[in-house]
Amino acid sequence: MPEADTSDRKKEYHLEKPQQSSAFFLKGSNSHDWGFQNRLARVFNPLSGKTVMLAFDHGYFQGPTTGLERIDVTILPLAQYADALMLTRGVLRSLIPPALTNSIVMRATGGPSILKELSNERLAVSVEDAVRMNVAAMAVQVYIGGEYETQTVHNMTSLVDEANRYGIPVLGVTAVGKELTRDARYIGLATRICAELGAAFVKTYFVPEFETVTAACPVPIVIAGGKKLPELDALQMAYDAIDQGASGVDMGRNIFQSDDPIAMIKSVREVVHNGMKPQEAYELYNTLKNETA
Ligand code: R5P
């Protein structure tokens, strides 16, 4: 029998201090379970509330596109500067060392290549396999206004149903067909549909009047980088997006196709996490670039 504790240990119960319950730091994400929120906190930095995701999943329909011919050579050195890696399961298992501790956002749809109608996608990864790969989130392309709109929305809602059972957040990715106008009205429609139908966060393109898009979307939005821009323009876009309510970037080509990808991702981080102004971030980019030249 253990001896009775006779000392006055009441002070160690801190009776004067009520237990705190704090709200989760991401908008629209307070009602999820612990595992779900913990995964979101692995994608979004809890200190800044923002994320720099590095997207290099393009090969799932584009093959070895510029900058992604050798992911082991060009992308792995960037991983340490990214909060999350957005990639396919094939690349994860074949090229990403399991000792890497970045969170993983798994591309979960696929089907058509660039040679076919892109919106004809299906789910391409099971939640069981995603759990096996310890992913932080799963990403589904949704083509609002596309030929296979309903099918892609159904891809997302089916995945949300299944992923919710395991506490895995789903990222809705708004893909814009060539025939559609990328403006706040369209992007607002697409992002809101993703959120209404259960996406935990949404990825979309930055457009003028973006603050109306973020205001009307009840969950966090991250922006895609899109086609390669001059570095200052890409930094300006990241700054404007964050300034207008985005919770981060999911950037690919504007980082890995940059003249100096490491300098670029470090500069993007300053903009996203620390609010550095675009011109200052561009000067940082040039300084870092010259250091490695
Ligand atoms: C598109 O192929 C993928 O969904 C990319 O993850 C997405 O477009 C972001 O990459 P980027 O910044 O190159 O547009």
Short mmCIF file of C-alpha atoms and ligand atoms in Angstrom, two decimals:
data_model
loop_
_atom_site.label_atom_id
_atom_site.label_comp_id
_atom_site.label_asym_id
_atom_site.label_seq_id
_atom_site.Cartn_x
_atom_site.Cartn_y
_atom_site.Cartn_z
CA MET A 1 0.00 0.00 0.00
CA PRO A 2 1.42 3.42 -0.85
CA GLU A 3 1.75 5.73 2.15
CA ALA A 4 -0.83 8.48 2.56
CA ASP A 5 0.40 11.86 1.36
CA THR A 6 0.15 14.06 4.43
CA SER A 7 1.89 17.17 3.08
CA ASP A 8 -0.18 20.19 2.00
CA ARG A 9 -0.17 19.77 -1.77
CA LYS A 10 -3.27 21.87 -2.43
CA LYS A 11 -1.24 24.62 -4.09
CA GLU A 12 -0.23 22.21 -6.80
CA TYR A 13 -3.86 22.01 -7.87
CA HIS A 14 -3.79 25.75 -8.76
CA LEU A 15 -7.33 26.18 -7.50
CA GLU A 16 -7.15 29.92 -8.23
CA LYS A 17 -6.67 29.25 -11.95
CA PRO A 18 -9.71 28.02 -13.92
CA GLN A 19 -8.90 25.66 -16.79
CA GLN A 20 -8.84 27.59 -20.06
CA SER A 21 -10.69 26.56 -23.22
CA SER A 22 -9.43 28.45 -26.22
CA ALA A 23 -10.92 28.70 -29.68
CA PHE A 24 -9.02 27.04 -32.52
CA PHE A 25 -6.96 29.58 -34.44
CA LEU A 26 -8.31 28.96 -37.97
CA LYS A 27 -11.54 30.48 -39.12
CA GLY A 28 -14.48 28.13 -39.51
CA SER A 29 -12.54 25.24 -38.00
CA ASN A 30 -13.64 25.29 -34.38
CA SER A 31 -16.12 22.44 -34.50
CA HIS A 32 -13.82 19.71 -35.72
CA ASP A 33 -12.41 16.86 -33.66
CA TRP A 34 -8.96 16.90 -32.05
CA GLY A 35 -7.21 14.88 -34.75
CA PHE A 36 -8.73 16.99 -37.50
CA GLN A 37 -7.64 20.24 -35.84
CA ASN A 38 -4.22 18.83 -35.08
CA ARG A 39 -3.77 18.00 -38.77
CA LEU A 40 -4.83 21.54 -39.74
CA ALA A 41 -2.30 22.88 -37.23
CA ARG A 42 0.36 20.85 -39.05
CA VAL A 43 -0.53 22.62 -42.33
CA PHE A 44 -1.10 26.13 -40.93
CA ASN A 45 1.47 27.53 -38.52
CA PRO A 46 -0.43 28.19 -35.26
CA LEU A 47 1.75 31.23 -34.50
CA SER A 48 1.06 33.14 -37.72
CA GLY A 49 -2.15 31.32 -38.69
CA LYS A 50 -0.69 31.03 -42.20
CA THR A 51 0.93 28.42 -44.41
CA VAL A 52 3.47 28.20 -47.19
CA MET A 53 2.62 25.01 -49.05
CA LEU A 54 4.98 23.89 -51.77
CA ALA A 55 2.98 22.41 -54.67
CA PHE A 56 4.70 19.92 -56.93
CA ASP A 57 1.82 17.60 -57.84
CA HIS A 58 1.63 18.86 -61.44
CA GLY A 59 2.99 15.59 -62.84
CA TYR A 60 -0.29 13.81 -62.11
CA PHE A 61 -1.65 15.19 -65.37
CA GLN A 62 1.29 17.06 -66.95
CA GLY A 63 4.09 14.52 -66.58
CA PRO A 64 7.64 15.84 -66.08
CA THR A 65 6.87 19.54 -66.46
CA THR A 66 9.57 22.23 -66.31
CA GLY A 67 11.27 22.19 -62.92
CA LEU A 68 9.82 18.83 -61.91
CA GLU A 69 11.89 16.56 -64.16
CA ARG A 70 13.96 15.46 -61.15
CA ILE A 71 12.04 16.10 -57.94
CA ASP A 72 14.80 14.50 -55.89
CA VAL A 73 17.29 17.08 -57.19
CA THR A 74 15.19 20.25 -57.49
CA ILE A 75 12.44 19.96 -54.89
CA LEU A 76 13.91 18.10 -51.92
CA PRO A 77 16.31 20.97 -51.05
CA LEU A 78 13.26 23.28 -50.78
CA ALA A 79 11.25 21.04 -48.47
CA GLN A 80 12.77 22.35 -45.24
CA TYR A 81 11.36 25.82 -46.01
CA ALA A 82 7.79 24.67 -46.65
CA ASP A 83 5.11 24.17 -44.01
CA ALA A 84 3.45 21.51 -46.14
CA LEU A 85 4.23 19.55 -49.27
CA MET A 86 1.47 19.07 -51.84
CA LEU A 87 2.25 16.02 -53.92
CA THR A 88 1.05 12.69 -55.25
CA ARG A 89 1.37 9.39 -53.44
CA GLY A 90 3.65 8.04 -56.16
CA VAL A 91 6.18 10.80 -55.57
CA LEU A 92 5.79 10.54 -51.80
CA ARG A 93 6.66 6.87 -51.71
CA SER A 94 9.34 6.92 -54.39
CA LEU A 95 11.21 10.15 -53.67
CA ILE A 96 10.37 11.67 -50.28
CA PRO A 97 12.42 10.42 -47.32
CA PRO A 98 10.08 9.29 -44.52
CA ALA A 99 12.34 11.08 -42.02
CA LEU A 100 11.17 14.42 -43.46
CA THR A 101 8.76 15.99 -40.98
CA ASN A 102 6.85 18.36 -43.28
CA SER A 103 3.12 17.83 -43.28
CA ILE A 104 1.78 16.17 -46.38
CA VAL A 105 -1.20 17.36 -48.41
CA MET A 106 -1.98 14.48 -50.71
CA ARG A 107 -3.35 14.99 -54.20
CA ALA A 108 -6.34 12.64 -54.15
CA THR A 109 -7.87 12.96 -57.61
CA GLY A 110 -6.69 12.16 -61.10
CA GLY A 111 -7.56 10.46 -64.33
CA PRO A 112 -7.26 12.55 -67.47
CA SER A 113 -3.94 13.81 -68.76
CA ILE A 114 -3.39 17.14 -70.51
CA LEU A 115 -4.34 15.29 -73.70
CA LYS A 116 -7.96 14.88 -72.53
CA GLU A 117 -10.87 16.73 -70.90
CA LEU A 118 -9.33 17.63 -67.55
CA SER A 119 -12.52 17.87 -65.55
CA ASN A 120 -13.22 14.16 -66.02
CA GLU A 121 -11.41 13.30 -62.79
CA ARG A 122 -12.10 10.57 -60.24
CA LEU A 123 -10.88 9.92 -56.75
CA ALA A 124 -7.44 8.40 -57.05
CA VAL A 125 -6.37 7.66 -53.46
CA SER A 126 -8.27 5.86 -50.71
CA VAL A 127 -8.51 7.31 -47.24
CA GLU A 128 -7.07 4.06 -45.89
CA ASP A 129 -3.91 4.59 -47.91
CA ALA A 130 -3.81 8.25 -46.89
CA VAL A 131 -3.89 7.22 -43.23
CA ARG A 132 -1.07 4.75 -43.95
CA MET A 133 0.97 7.65 -45.38
CA ASN A 134 0.20 9.80 -42.33
CA VAL A 135 -1.12 12.70 -44.41
CA ALA A 136 -2.28 15.98 -42.89
CA ALA A 137 -4.90 16.64 -45.59
CA MET A 138 -6.20 15.37 -48.92
CA ALA A 139 -6.76 17.59 -51.98
CA VAL A 140 -9.56 17.28 -54.52
CA GLN A 141 -9.87 19.25 -57.75
CA VAL A 142 -13.35 20.73 -58.26
CA TYR A 143 -14.33 22.09 -61.68
CA ILE A 144 -17.22 24.49 -61.13
CA GLY A 145 -18.68 25.25 -64.55
CA GLY A 146 -16.64 22.44 -66.11
CA GLU A 147 -18.01 19.67 -68.27
CA TYR A 148 -17.83 17.18 -65.38
CA GLU A 149 -18.79 19.66 -62.67
CA THR A 150 -21.16 17.34 -60.79
CA GLN A 151 -18.74 14.43 -60.91
CA THR A 152 -15.94 16.53 -59.44
CA VAL A 153 -18.21 17.95 -56.73
CA HIS A 154 -19.24 14.38 -55.93
CA ASN A 155 -15.56 13.37 -55.76
CA MET A 156 -15.13 16.00 -53.07
CA THR A 157 -18.26 15.20 -51.05
CA SER A 158 -17.53 11.43 -51.10
CA LEU A 159 -14.01 12.08 -49.92
CA VAL A 160 -15.21 14.47 -47.19
CA ASP A 161 -17.60 11.77 -45.91
CA GLU A 162 -14.87 9.15 -45.76
CA ALA A 163 -12.04 11.42 -44.61
CA ASN A 164 -14.18 12.89 -41.79
CA ARG A 165 -14.40 9.40 -40.29
CA TYR A 166 -10.64 9.53 -39.73
CA GLY A 167 -10.24 13.23 -38.93
CA ILE A 168 -8.56 14.11 -42.21
CA PRO A 169 -9.28 17.59 -43.61
CA VAL A 170 -10.10 17.86 -47.31
CA LEU A 171 -8.70 20.71 -49.39
CA GLY A 172 -11.04 21.74 -52.21
CA VAL A 173 -9.02 22.97 -55.19
CA THR A 174 -10.95 25.17 -57.60
CA ALA A 175 -9.81 24.37 -61.12
CA VAL A 176 -10.79 26.93 -63.75
CA GLY A 177 -11.44 25.73 -67.30
CA LYS A 178 -9.99 27.84 -70.13
CA GLU A 179 -13.47 28.96 -71.19
CA LEU A 180 -14.25 30.51 -67.77
CA THR A 181 -13.44 34.03 -66.60
CA ARG A 182 -11.24 34.16 -63.53
CA ASP A 183 -12.89 36.99 -61.60
CA ALA A 184 -14.14 37.50 -58.07
CA ARG A 185 -17.66 36.48 -59.05
CA TYR A 186 -16.57 33.11 -60.44
CA ILE A 187 -13.90 32.44 -57.80
CA GLY A 188 -16.37 33.47 -55.09
CA LEU A 189 -18.88 30.98 -56.46
CA ALA A 190 -16.39 28.11 -56.69
CA THR A 191 -14.77 28.63 -53.28
CA ARG A 192 -18.10 29.01 -51.52
CA ILE A 193 -19.43 25.81 -53.06
CA CYS A 194 -16.35 23.91 -51.87
CA ALA A 195 -16.76 25.26 -48.33
CA GLU A 196 -20.52 24.68 -48.21
CA LEU A 197 -20.06 21.08 -49.28
CA GLY A 198 -17.48 20.30 -46.62
CA ALA A 199 -13.97 21.33 -47.69
CA ALA A 200 -11.96 22.23 -44.58
CA PHE A 201 -9.93 24.73 -46.61
CA VAL A 202 -9.95 25.86 -50.21
CA LYS A 203 -7.28 26.58 -52.76
CA THR A 204 -7.98 29.07 -55.52
CA TYR A 205 -6.50 31.80 -57.70
CA PHE A 206 -5.90 35.37 -56.63
CA VAL A 207 -8.14 37.82 -58.51
CA PRO A 208 -9.02 41.52 -58.17
CA GLU A 209 -11.48 42.16 -55.31
CA PHE A 210 -10.18 39.06 -53.59
CA GLU A 211 -11.33 40.37 -50.22
CA THR A 212 -14.92 39.64 -51.27
CA VAL A 213 -13.92 36.02 -52.00
CA THR A 214 -12.26 35.51 -48.60
CA ALA A 215 -15.08 37.32 -46.78
CA ALA A 216 -17.72 35.03 -48.28
CA CYS A 217 -15.78 31.81 -47.75
CA PRO A 218 -16.29 30.49 -44.20
CA VAL A 219 -13.08 28.43 -44.18
CA PRO A 220 -9.44 29.38 -44.85
CA ILE A 221 -8.32 30.04 -48.42
CA VAL A 222 -4.85 29.49 -49.82
CA ILE A 223 -3.86 30.79 -53.22
CA ALA A 224 -2.22 28.85 -56.03
CA GLY A 225 0.72 30.56 -57.65
CA GLY A 226 -0.26 29.89 -61.24
CA LYS A 227 2.04 30.44 -64.20
CA LYS A 228 5.56 31.70 -63.54
CA LEU A 229 5.68 35.46 -62.99
CA PRO A 230 8.65 37.76 -62.44
CA GLU A 231 9.68 37.30 -58.79
CA LEU A 232 8.55 40.75 -57.66
CA ASP A 233 5.09 40.19 -59.17
CA ALA A 234 4.76 36.81 -57.46
CA LEU A 235 5.75 38.34 -54.11
CA GLN A 236 3.29 41.18 -54.70
CA MET A 237 0.53 38.64 -55.42
CA ALA A 238 1.32 36.70 -52.23
CA TYR A 239 1.30 39.93 -50.23
CA ASP A 240 -1.98 41.14 -51.71
CA ALA A 241 -3.64 37.78 -51.14
CA ILE A 242 -2.64 37.68 -47.47
CA ASP A 243 -3.57 41.33 -47.06
CA GLN A 244 -7.00 40.54 -48.47
CA GLY A 245 -7.72 37.63 -46.17
CA ALA A 246 -5.93 34.58 -47.58
CA SER A 247 -4.46 32.17 -45.02
CA GLY A 248 -1.47 31.24 -47.12
CA VAL A 249 -0.11 30.17 -50.46
CA ASP A 250 0.17 26.82 -52.17
CA MET A 251 2.81 27.78 -54.67
CA GLY A 252 4.55 25.67 -57.26
CA ARG A 253 5.94 27.15 -60.47
CA ASN A 254 6.64 30.58 -58.99
CA ILE A 255 8.99 28.84 -56.59
CA PHE A 256 10.51 25.87 -58.40
CA GLN A 257 10.81 27.69 -61.76
CA SER A 258 12.41 30.73 -60.13
CA ASP A 259 16.04 31.59 -60.96
CA ASP A 260 16.78 30.83 -57.32
CA PRO A 261 14.09 28.62 -55.79
CA ILE A 262 15.56 28.62 -52.27
CA ALA A 263 15.84 32.42 -52.21
CA MET A 264 12.29 32.62 -53.54
CA ILE A 265 10.68 30.30 -51.01
CA LYS A 266 12.49 32.05 -48.16
CA SER A 267 11.20 35.42 -49.42
CA VAL A 268 7.66 34.09 -49.83
CA ARG A 269 7.82 32.86 -46.22
CA GLU A 270 8.69 36.36 -45.02
CA VAL A 271 5.69 37.79 -46.86
CA VAL A 272 3.24 35.13 -45.70
CA HIS A 273 4.32 34.63 -42.10
CA ASN A 274 5.80 38.01 -41.21
CA GLY A 275 3.95 40.47 -43.45
CA MET A 276 7.10 41.64 -45.24
CA LYS A 277 6.28 44.17 -47.96
CA PRO A 278 6.81 42.96 -51.56
CA GLN A 279 9.67 45.35 -52.39
CA GLU A 280 11.55 44.42 -49.23
CA ALA A 281 10.95 40.73 -49.92
CA TYR A 282 12.27 41.21 -53.45
CA GLU A 283 15.41 42.84 -52.07
CA LEU A 284 15.78 39.87 -49.72
CA TYR A 285 15.37 37.55 -52.71
CA ASN A 286 18.14 39.34 -54.62
CA THR A 287 20.45 39.36 -51.61
CA LEU A 288 19.98 35.64 -51.03
CA LYS A 289 20.36 34.95 -54.72
CA ASN A 290 23.62 36.90 -54.92
CA GLU A 291 24.97 35.08 -51.86
CA THR A 292 24.65 31.75 -53.65
CA ALA A 293 25.82 33.00 -57.08
C1 R5P B 1 -1.89 21.96 -60.50
O1 R5P B 1 -1.39 21.27 -61.30
C2 R5P B 1 -1.74 21.69 -59.11
O2 R5P B 1 -2.94 21.57 -58.44
C3 R5P B 1 -0.86 22.67 -58.40
O3 R5P B 1 -0.75 22.19 -57.10
C4 R5P B 1 -1.37 24.07 -58.36
O4 R5P B 1 -1.73 24.54 -59.60
C5 R5P B 1 -0.36 25.01 -57.70
O5 R5P B 1 0.77 25.10 -58.43
P1 R5P B 1 1.16 26.44 -59.19
O6 R5P B 1 1.54 27.41 -58.13
O7 R5P B 1 2.30 26.03 -60.05
O8 R5P B 1 -0.04 26.90 -59.96
#
